[in-house]
Short mmCIF file of C-alpha atoms and ligand atoms in Angstrom, two decimals:
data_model
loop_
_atom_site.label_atom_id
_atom_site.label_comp_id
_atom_site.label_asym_id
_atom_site.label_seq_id
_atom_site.Cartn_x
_atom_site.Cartn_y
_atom_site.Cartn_z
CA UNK A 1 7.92 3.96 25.18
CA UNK A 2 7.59 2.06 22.18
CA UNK A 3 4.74 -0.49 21.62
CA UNK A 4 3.93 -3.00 19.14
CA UNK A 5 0.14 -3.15 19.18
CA UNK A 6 -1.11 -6.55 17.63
CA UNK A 7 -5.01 -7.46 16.45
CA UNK A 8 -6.56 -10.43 14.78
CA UNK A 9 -9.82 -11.32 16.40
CA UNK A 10 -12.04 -11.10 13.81
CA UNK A 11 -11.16 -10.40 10.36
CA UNK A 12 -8.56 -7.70 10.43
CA UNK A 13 -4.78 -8.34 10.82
CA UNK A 14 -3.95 -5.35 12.00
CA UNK A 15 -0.20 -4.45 13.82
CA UNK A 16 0.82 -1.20 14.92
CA UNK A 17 3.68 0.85 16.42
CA UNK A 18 2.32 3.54 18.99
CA UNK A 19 4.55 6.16 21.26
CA UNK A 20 3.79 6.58 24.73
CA UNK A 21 -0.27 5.37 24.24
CA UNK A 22 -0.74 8.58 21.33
CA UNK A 23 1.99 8.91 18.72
CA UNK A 24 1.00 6.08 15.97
CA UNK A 25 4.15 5.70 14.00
CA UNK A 26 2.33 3.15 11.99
CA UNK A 27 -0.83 1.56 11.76
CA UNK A 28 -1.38 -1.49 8.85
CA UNK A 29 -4.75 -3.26 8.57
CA UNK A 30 -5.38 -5.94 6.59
CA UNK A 31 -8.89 -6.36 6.02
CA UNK A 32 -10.67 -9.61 5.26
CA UNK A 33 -14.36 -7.84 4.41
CA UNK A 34 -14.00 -8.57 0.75
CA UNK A 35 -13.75 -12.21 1.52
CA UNK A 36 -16.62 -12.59 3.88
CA UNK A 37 -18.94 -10.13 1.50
CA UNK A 38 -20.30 -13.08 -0.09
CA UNK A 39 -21.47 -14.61 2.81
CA UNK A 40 -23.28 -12.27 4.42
CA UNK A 41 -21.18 -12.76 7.51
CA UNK A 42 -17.42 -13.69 8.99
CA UNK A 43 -16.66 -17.05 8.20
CA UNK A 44 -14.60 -17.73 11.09
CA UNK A 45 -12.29 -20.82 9.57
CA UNK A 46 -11.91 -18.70 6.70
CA UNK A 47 -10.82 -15.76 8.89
CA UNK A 48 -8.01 -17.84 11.02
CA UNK A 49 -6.65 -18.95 7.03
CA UNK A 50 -6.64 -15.40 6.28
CA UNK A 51 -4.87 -14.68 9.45
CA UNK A 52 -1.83 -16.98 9.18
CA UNK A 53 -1.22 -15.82 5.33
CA UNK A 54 -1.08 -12.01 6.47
CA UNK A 55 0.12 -11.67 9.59
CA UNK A 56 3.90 -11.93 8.68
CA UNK A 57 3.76 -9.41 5.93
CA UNK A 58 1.55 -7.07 7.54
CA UNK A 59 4.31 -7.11 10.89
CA UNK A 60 7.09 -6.53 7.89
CA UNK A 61 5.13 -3.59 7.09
CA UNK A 62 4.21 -1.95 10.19
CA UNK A 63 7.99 -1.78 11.23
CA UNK A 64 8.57 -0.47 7.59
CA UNK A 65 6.03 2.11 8.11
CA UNK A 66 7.06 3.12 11.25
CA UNK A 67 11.05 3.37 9.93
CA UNK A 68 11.71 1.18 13.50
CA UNK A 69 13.58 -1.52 13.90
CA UNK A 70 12.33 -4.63 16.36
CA UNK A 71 15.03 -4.09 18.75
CA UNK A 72 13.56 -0.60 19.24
CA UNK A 73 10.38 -1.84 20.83
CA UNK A 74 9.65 -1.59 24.19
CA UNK A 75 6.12 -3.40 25.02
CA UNK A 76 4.60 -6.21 22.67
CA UNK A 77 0.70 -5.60 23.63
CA UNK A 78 -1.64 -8.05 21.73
CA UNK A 79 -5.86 -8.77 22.10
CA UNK A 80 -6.13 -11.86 23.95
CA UNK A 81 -9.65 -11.57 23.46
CA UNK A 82 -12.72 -11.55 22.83
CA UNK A 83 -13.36 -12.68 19.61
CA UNK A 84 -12.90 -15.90 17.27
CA UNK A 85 -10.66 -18.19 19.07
CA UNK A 86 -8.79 -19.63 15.67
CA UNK A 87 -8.47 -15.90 14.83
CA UNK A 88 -7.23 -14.86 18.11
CA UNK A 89 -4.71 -17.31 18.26
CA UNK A 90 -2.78 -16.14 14.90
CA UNK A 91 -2.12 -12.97 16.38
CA UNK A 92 -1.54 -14.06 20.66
CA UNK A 93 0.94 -16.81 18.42
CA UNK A 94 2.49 -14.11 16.10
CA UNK A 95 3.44 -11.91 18.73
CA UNK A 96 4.65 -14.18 22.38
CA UNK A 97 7.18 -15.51 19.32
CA UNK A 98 8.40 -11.76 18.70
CA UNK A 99 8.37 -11.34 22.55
CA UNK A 100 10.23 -13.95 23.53
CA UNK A 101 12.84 -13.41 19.76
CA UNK A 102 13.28 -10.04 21.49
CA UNK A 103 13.32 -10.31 25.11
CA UNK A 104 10.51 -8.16 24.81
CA UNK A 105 7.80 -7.91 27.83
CA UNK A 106 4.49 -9.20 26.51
CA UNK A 107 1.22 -8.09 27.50
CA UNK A 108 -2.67 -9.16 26.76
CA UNK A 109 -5.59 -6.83 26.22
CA UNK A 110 -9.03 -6.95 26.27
CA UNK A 111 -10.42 -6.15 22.73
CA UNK A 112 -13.46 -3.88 24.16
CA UNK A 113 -10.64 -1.97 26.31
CA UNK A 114 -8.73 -1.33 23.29
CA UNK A 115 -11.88 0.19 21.76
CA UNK A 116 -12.04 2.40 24.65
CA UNK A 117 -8.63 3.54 24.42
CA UNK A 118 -8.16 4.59 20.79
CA UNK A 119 -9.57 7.70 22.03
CA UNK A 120 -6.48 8.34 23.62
CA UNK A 121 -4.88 8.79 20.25
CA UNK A 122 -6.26 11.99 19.20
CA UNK A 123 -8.16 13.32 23.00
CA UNK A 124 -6.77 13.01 26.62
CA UNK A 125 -8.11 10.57 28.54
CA UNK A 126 -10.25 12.19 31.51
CA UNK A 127 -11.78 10.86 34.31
CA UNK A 128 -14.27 9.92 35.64
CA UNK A 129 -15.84 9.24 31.86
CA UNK A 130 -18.44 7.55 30.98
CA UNK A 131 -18.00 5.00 27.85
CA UNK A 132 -20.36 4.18 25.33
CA UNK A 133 -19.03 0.86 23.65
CA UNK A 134 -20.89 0.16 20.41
CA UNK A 135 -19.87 -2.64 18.14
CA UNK A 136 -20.85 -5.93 15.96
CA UNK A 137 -20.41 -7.78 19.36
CA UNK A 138 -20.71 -5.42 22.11
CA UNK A 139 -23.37 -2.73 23.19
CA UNK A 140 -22.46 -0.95 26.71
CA UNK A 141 -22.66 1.86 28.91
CA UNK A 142 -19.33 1.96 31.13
CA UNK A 143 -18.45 4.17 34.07
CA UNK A 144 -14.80 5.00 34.56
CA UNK A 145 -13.35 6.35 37.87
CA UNK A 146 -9.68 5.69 36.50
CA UNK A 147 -7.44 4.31 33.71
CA UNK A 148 -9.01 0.29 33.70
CA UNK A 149 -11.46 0.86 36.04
CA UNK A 150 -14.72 -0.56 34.66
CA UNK A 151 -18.11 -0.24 35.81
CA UNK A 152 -20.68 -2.58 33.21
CA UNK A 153 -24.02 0.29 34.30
CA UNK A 154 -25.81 -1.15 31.50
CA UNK A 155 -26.00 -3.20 28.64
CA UNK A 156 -27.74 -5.28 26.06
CA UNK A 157 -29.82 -7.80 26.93
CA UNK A 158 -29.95 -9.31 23.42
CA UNK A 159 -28.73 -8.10 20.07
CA UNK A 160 -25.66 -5.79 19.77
CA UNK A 161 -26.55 -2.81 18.17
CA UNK A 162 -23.77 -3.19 14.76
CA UNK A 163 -25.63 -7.06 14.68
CA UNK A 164 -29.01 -5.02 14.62
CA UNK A 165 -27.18 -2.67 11.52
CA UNK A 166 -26.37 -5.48 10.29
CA UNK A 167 -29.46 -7.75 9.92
CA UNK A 168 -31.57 -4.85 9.00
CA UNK A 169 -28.91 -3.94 6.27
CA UNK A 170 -29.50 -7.67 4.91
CA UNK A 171 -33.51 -7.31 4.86
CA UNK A 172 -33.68 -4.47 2.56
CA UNK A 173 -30.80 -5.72 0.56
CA UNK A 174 -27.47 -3.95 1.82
CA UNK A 175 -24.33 -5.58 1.32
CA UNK A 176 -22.24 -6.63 4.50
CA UNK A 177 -21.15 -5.45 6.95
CA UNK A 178 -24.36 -3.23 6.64
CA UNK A 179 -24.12 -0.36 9.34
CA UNK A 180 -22.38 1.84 7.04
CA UNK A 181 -24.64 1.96 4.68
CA UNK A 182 -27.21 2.21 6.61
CA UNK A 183 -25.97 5.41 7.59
CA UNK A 184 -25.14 6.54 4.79
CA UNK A 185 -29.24 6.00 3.47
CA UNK A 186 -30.34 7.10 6.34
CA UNK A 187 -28.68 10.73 5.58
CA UNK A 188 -30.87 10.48 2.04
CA UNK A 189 -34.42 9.46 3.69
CA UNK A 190 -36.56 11.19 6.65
CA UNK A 191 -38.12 9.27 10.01
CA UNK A 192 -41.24 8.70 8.48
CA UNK A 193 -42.11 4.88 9.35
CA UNK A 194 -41.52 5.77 13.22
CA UNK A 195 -40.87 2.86 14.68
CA UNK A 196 -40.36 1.77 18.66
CA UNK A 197 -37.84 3.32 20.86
CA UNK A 198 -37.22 0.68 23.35
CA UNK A 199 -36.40 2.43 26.59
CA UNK A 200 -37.31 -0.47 29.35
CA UNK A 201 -38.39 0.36 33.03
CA UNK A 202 -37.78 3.61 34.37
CA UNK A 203 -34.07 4.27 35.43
CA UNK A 204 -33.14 1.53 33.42
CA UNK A 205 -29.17 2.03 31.49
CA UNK A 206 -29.36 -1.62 29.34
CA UNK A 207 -30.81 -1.57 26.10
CA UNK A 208 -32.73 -4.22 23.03
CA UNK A 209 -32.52 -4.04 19.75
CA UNK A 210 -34.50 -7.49 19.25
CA UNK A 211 -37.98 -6.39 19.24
CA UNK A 212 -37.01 -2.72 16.59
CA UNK A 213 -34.99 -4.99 14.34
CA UNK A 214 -38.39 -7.30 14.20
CA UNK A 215 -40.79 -4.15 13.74
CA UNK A 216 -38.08 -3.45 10.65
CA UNK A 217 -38.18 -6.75 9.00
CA UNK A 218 -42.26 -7.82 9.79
CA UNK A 219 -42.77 -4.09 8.02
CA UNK A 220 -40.68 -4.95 4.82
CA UNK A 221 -41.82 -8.76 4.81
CA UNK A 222 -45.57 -6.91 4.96
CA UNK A 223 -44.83 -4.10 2.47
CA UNK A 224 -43.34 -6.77 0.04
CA UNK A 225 -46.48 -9.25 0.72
CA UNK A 226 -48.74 -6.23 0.04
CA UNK A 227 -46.58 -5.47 -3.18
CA UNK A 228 -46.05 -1.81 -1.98
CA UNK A 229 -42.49 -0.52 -2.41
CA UNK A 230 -40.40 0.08 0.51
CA UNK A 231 -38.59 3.19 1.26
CA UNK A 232 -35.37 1.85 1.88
CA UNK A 233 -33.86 5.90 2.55
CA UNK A 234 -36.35 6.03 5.14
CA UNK A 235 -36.51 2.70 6.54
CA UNK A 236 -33.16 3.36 7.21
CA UNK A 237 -33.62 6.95 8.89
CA UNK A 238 -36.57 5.98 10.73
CA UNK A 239 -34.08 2.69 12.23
CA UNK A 240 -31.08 5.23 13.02
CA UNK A 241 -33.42 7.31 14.50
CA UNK A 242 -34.83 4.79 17.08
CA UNK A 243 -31.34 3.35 18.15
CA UNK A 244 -29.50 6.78 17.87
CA UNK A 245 -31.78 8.29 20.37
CA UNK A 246 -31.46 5.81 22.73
CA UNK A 247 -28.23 5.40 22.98
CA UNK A 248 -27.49 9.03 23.19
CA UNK A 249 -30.02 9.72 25.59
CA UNK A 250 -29.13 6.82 27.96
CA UNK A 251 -25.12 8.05 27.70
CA UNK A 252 -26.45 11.91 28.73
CA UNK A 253 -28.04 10.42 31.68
CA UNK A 254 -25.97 8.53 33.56
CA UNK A 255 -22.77 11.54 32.19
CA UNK A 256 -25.20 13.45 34.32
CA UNK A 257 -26.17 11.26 37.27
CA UNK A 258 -22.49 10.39 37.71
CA UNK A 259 -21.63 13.99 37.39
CA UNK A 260 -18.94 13.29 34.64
CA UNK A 261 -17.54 15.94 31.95
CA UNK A 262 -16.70 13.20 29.61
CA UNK A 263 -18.35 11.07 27.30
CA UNK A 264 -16.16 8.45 25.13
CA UNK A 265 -17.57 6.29 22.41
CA UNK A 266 -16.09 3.61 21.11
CA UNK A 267 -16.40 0.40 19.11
CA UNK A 268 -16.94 -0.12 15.39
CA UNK A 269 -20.66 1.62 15.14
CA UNK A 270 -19.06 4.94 16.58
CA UNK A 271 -18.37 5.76 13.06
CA UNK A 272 -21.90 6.21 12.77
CA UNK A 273 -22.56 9.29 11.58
CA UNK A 274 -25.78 10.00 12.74
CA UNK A 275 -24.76 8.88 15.91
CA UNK A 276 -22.23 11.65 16.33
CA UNK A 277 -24.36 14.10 14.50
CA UNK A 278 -26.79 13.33 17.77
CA UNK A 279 -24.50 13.72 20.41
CA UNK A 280 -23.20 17.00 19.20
CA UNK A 281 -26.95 18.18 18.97
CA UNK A 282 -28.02 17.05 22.34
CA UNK A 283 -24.69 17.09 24.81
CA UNK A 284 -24.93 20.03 26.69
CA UNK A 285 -21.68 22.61 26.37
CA UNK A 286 -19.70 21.39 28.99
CA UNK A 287 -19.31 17.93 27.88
CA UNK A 288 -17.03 16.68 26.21
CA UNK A 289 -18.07 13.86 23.25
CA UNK A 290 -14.70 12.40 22.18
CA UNK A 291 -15.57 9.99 18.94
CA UNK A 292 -12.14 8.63 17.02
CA UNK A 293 -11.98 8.97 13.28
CA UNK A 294 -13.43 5.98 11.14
CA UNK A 295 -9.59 4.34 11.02
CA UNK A 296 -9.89 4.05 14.97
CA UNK A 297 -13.54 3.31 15.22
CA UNK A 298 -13.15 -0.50 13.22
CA UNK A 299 -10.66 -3.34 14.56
CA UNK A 300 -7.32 -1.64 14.50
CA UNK A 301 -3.96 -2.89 16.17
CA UNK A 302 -3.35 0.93 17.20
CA UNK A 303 -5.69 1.52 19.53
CA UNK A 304 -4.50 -2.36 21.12
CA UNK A 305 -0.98 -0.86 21.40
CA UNK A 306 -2.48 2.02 23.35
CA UNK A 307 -4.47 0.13 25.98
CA UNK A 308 -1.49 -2.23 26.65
CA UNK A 309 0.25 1.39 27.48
CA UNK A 310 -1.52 2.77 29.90
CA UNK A 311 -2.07 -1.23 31.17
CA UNK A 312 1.52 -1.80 31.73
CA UNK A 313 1.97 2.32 32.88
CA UNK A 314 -0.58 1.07 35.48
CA UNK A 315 0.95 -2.24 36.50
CA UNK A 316 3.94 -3.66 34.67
CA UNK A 317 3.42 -7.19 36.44
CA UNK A 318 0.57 -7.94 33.99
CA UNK A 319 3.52 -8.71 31.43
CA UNK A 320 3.58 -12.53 31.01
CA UNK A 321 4.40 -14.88 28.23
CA UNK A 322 2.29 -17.29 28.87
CA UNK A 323 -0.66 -15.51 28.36
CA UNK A 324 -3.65 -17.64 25.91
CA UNK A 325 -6.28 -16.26 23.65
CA UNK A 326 -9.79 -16.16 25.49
CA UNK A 327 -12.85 -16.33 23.09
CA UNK A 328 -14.89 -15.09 25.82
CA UNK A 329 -13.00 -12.65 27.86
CA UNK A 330 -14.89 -10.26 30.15
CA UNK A 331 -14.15 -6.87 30.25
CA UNK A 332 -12.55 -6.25 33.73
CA UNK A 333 -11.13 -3.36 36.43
CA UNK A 334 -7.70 -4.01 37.37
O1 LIG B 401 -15.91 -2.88 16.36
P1 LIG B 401 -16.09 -3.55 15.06
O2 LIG B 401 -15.18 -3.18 13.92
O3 LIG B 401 -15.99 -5.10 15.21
C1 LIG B 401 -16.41 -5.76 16.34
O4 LIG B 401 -17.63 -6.05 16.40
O5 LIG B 401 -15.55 -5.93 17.22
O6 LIG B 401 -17.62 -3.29 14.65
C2 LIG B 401 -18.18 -3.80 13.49
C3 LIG B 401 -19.63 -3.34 13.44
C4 LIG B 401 -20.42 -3.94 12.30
O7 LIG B 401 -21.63 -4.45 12.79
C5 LIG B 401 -20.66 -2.76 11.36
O8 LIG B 401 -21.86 -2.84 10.62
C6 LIG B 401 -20.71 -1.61 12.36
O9 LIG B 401 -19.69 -1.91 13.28
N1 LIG B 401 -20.46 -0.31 11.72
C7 LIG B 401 -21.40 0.66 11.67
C8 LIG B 401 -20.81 1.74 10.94
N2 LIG B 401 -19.53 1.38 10.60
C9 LIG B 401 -19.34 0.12 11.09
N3 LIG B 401 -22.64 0.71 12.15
C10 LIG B 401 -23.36 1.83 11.94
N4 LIG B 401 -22.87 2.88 11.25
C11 LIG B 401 -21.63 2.89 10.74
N5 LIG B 401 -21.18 3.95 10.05
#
């Protein structure tokens, strides 16, 4: 089965053409990051503009790519949300028009799924997994009994962690969006400032970032007030450090307590590489840590395609062409 995997809910247009939820025949992003550099953050009425300029060259492409022809499609799958709503819209827009040109079945996935479910590109999907989602948004720990079965076990009660990357990025003067170069300092520079690992009450599987990203900017507004340099390499380590353990150690319990064999990350931050570097050091043998590569870790259309698969393989009703962009959709079982 052929699907045409649309994304535009933040600032990538993205469209891809998957096989049977693995094969990616073609997989074009259009990034906006350039744009928004300047401003330290997504703009979103900048991001919808973007959105209508690319969206019909980057389709043009992805069937180029992919050496299909539209006729040859078999599912148009598209995030409905969550994201910006003027961004969302571009892409829901661009692609109920190619499903109803083409008599095409049309289906709407959750963003945080699709996340999820670019694993299924390069590792089976197993269950029951448990799913660490990790992004600029979104920070949480997911049990899965079965394809689009979602348990929410724990989650953030205030900042994401890729907002925390990203606001601690901005303090000691890292261009946006900042988590990968946090990361990539963090590799240069040693856990020497030690700062909080916030674990909460005992038993607990949700998580804050709030009160570490304030330890990390009081101790640079202090060091700079004090005229003492900062360590940015280590200021950097020491932050990894703290939310890396964390968020591994949180994952390896409840992969234990639910007796599961599979851990998936997912989300835009699981190209962290510390992250993985952690996981791989503290998952015992017989678990399996499935991470994608970077170009299925950020906002892709390809892993959108996939989770509108195994969707539709699951219950080919869900295909309507009426379906809306939802700024605020949940992330729900079916
Ligand atoms: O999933 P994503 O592309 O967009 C959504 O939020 O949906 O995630 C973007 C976030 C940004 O906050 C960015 O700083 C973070 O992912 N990120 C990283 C890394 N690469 C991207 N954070 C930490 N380490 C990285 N290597």
């Amino acid at each position: 089965m052929l699907v045409l995997g649309v994304e535009s809910s933040c600032d990538e247009t993205s469209v891809s053409i998957v096989e049977n939820g693995k094969r990616v025949l073609s997989n074009v992003i259009n990034s906006q990051i350039n744009i928004h550099e300047k401003f330290g953050g997504v703009v979103p009425e900048i991001a919808s503009r973007h959105h209508v300029y690319q969206i019909t060259m980057v389709f043009e492409e992805a069937f180029k790519a992919a050496n299909v022809k539209p006729e040859d499609i078999d599912l148009v799958a598209v995030t409905e949300g969550p994201g910006l709503i003027g961004s969302l819209l571009i892409g829901v827009n661009a692609a109920k028009t190619f499903a109803m040109m083409y008599h095409k079945p049309l289906i709407g996935v959750n963003h945080l799924a699709g996340h999820i479910y670019a694993n299924s590109i390069e590792h089976e999907m197993k269950f029951p997994c448990v799913a660490l989602l990790v992004s600029g948004g979104n920070t949480e720990l997911i049990y899965m009994k079965d394809h689009f079965e979602f348990e929410i076990v724990g989650e953030t009660l205030d900042d994401a962690v890729g907002e925390a990357y990203d606001k601690v990025a901005r303090v000691v003067g890292l261009p946006y969006p900042g988590g990968p170069h946090v990361d990539r300092l963090a590799h240069e520079g040693c856990d020497t400032y030690h700062l909080p690992r916030v674990y909460l009450e005992e038993g607990s599987y949700n998580f804050s970032f709030s009160g570490l990203k304030s330890a990390v900017i009081n101790l640079a507004h202090n060091q700079r007030q004090r005229n003492e340099e900062i360590r940015v390499n280590d200021l950097c380590a020491s932050f990894q450090d703290s939310v890396t353990e964390v968020l591994v150690r949180k994952t390896l319990k409840l992969a234990e307590k639910r007796n599961c064999k599979v851990i998936i990350v997912a989300g835009g931050v699981s190209a962290n590489k510390g992250l993985k570097e952690r996981f791989m050091a503290e998952a015992p043998k017989d678990i399996e840590v499935c991470i994608p590569s970077i170009k299925y870790c950020t906002d892709n259309a390809a892993m959108i395609a996939c989770a509108g698969y195994f969707q539709y393989m699951k219950n080919p009703k869900l295909s309507d062409l009426r379906l809306n962009a939802k700024a605020n959709l949940e992330l729900e079982s079916m």
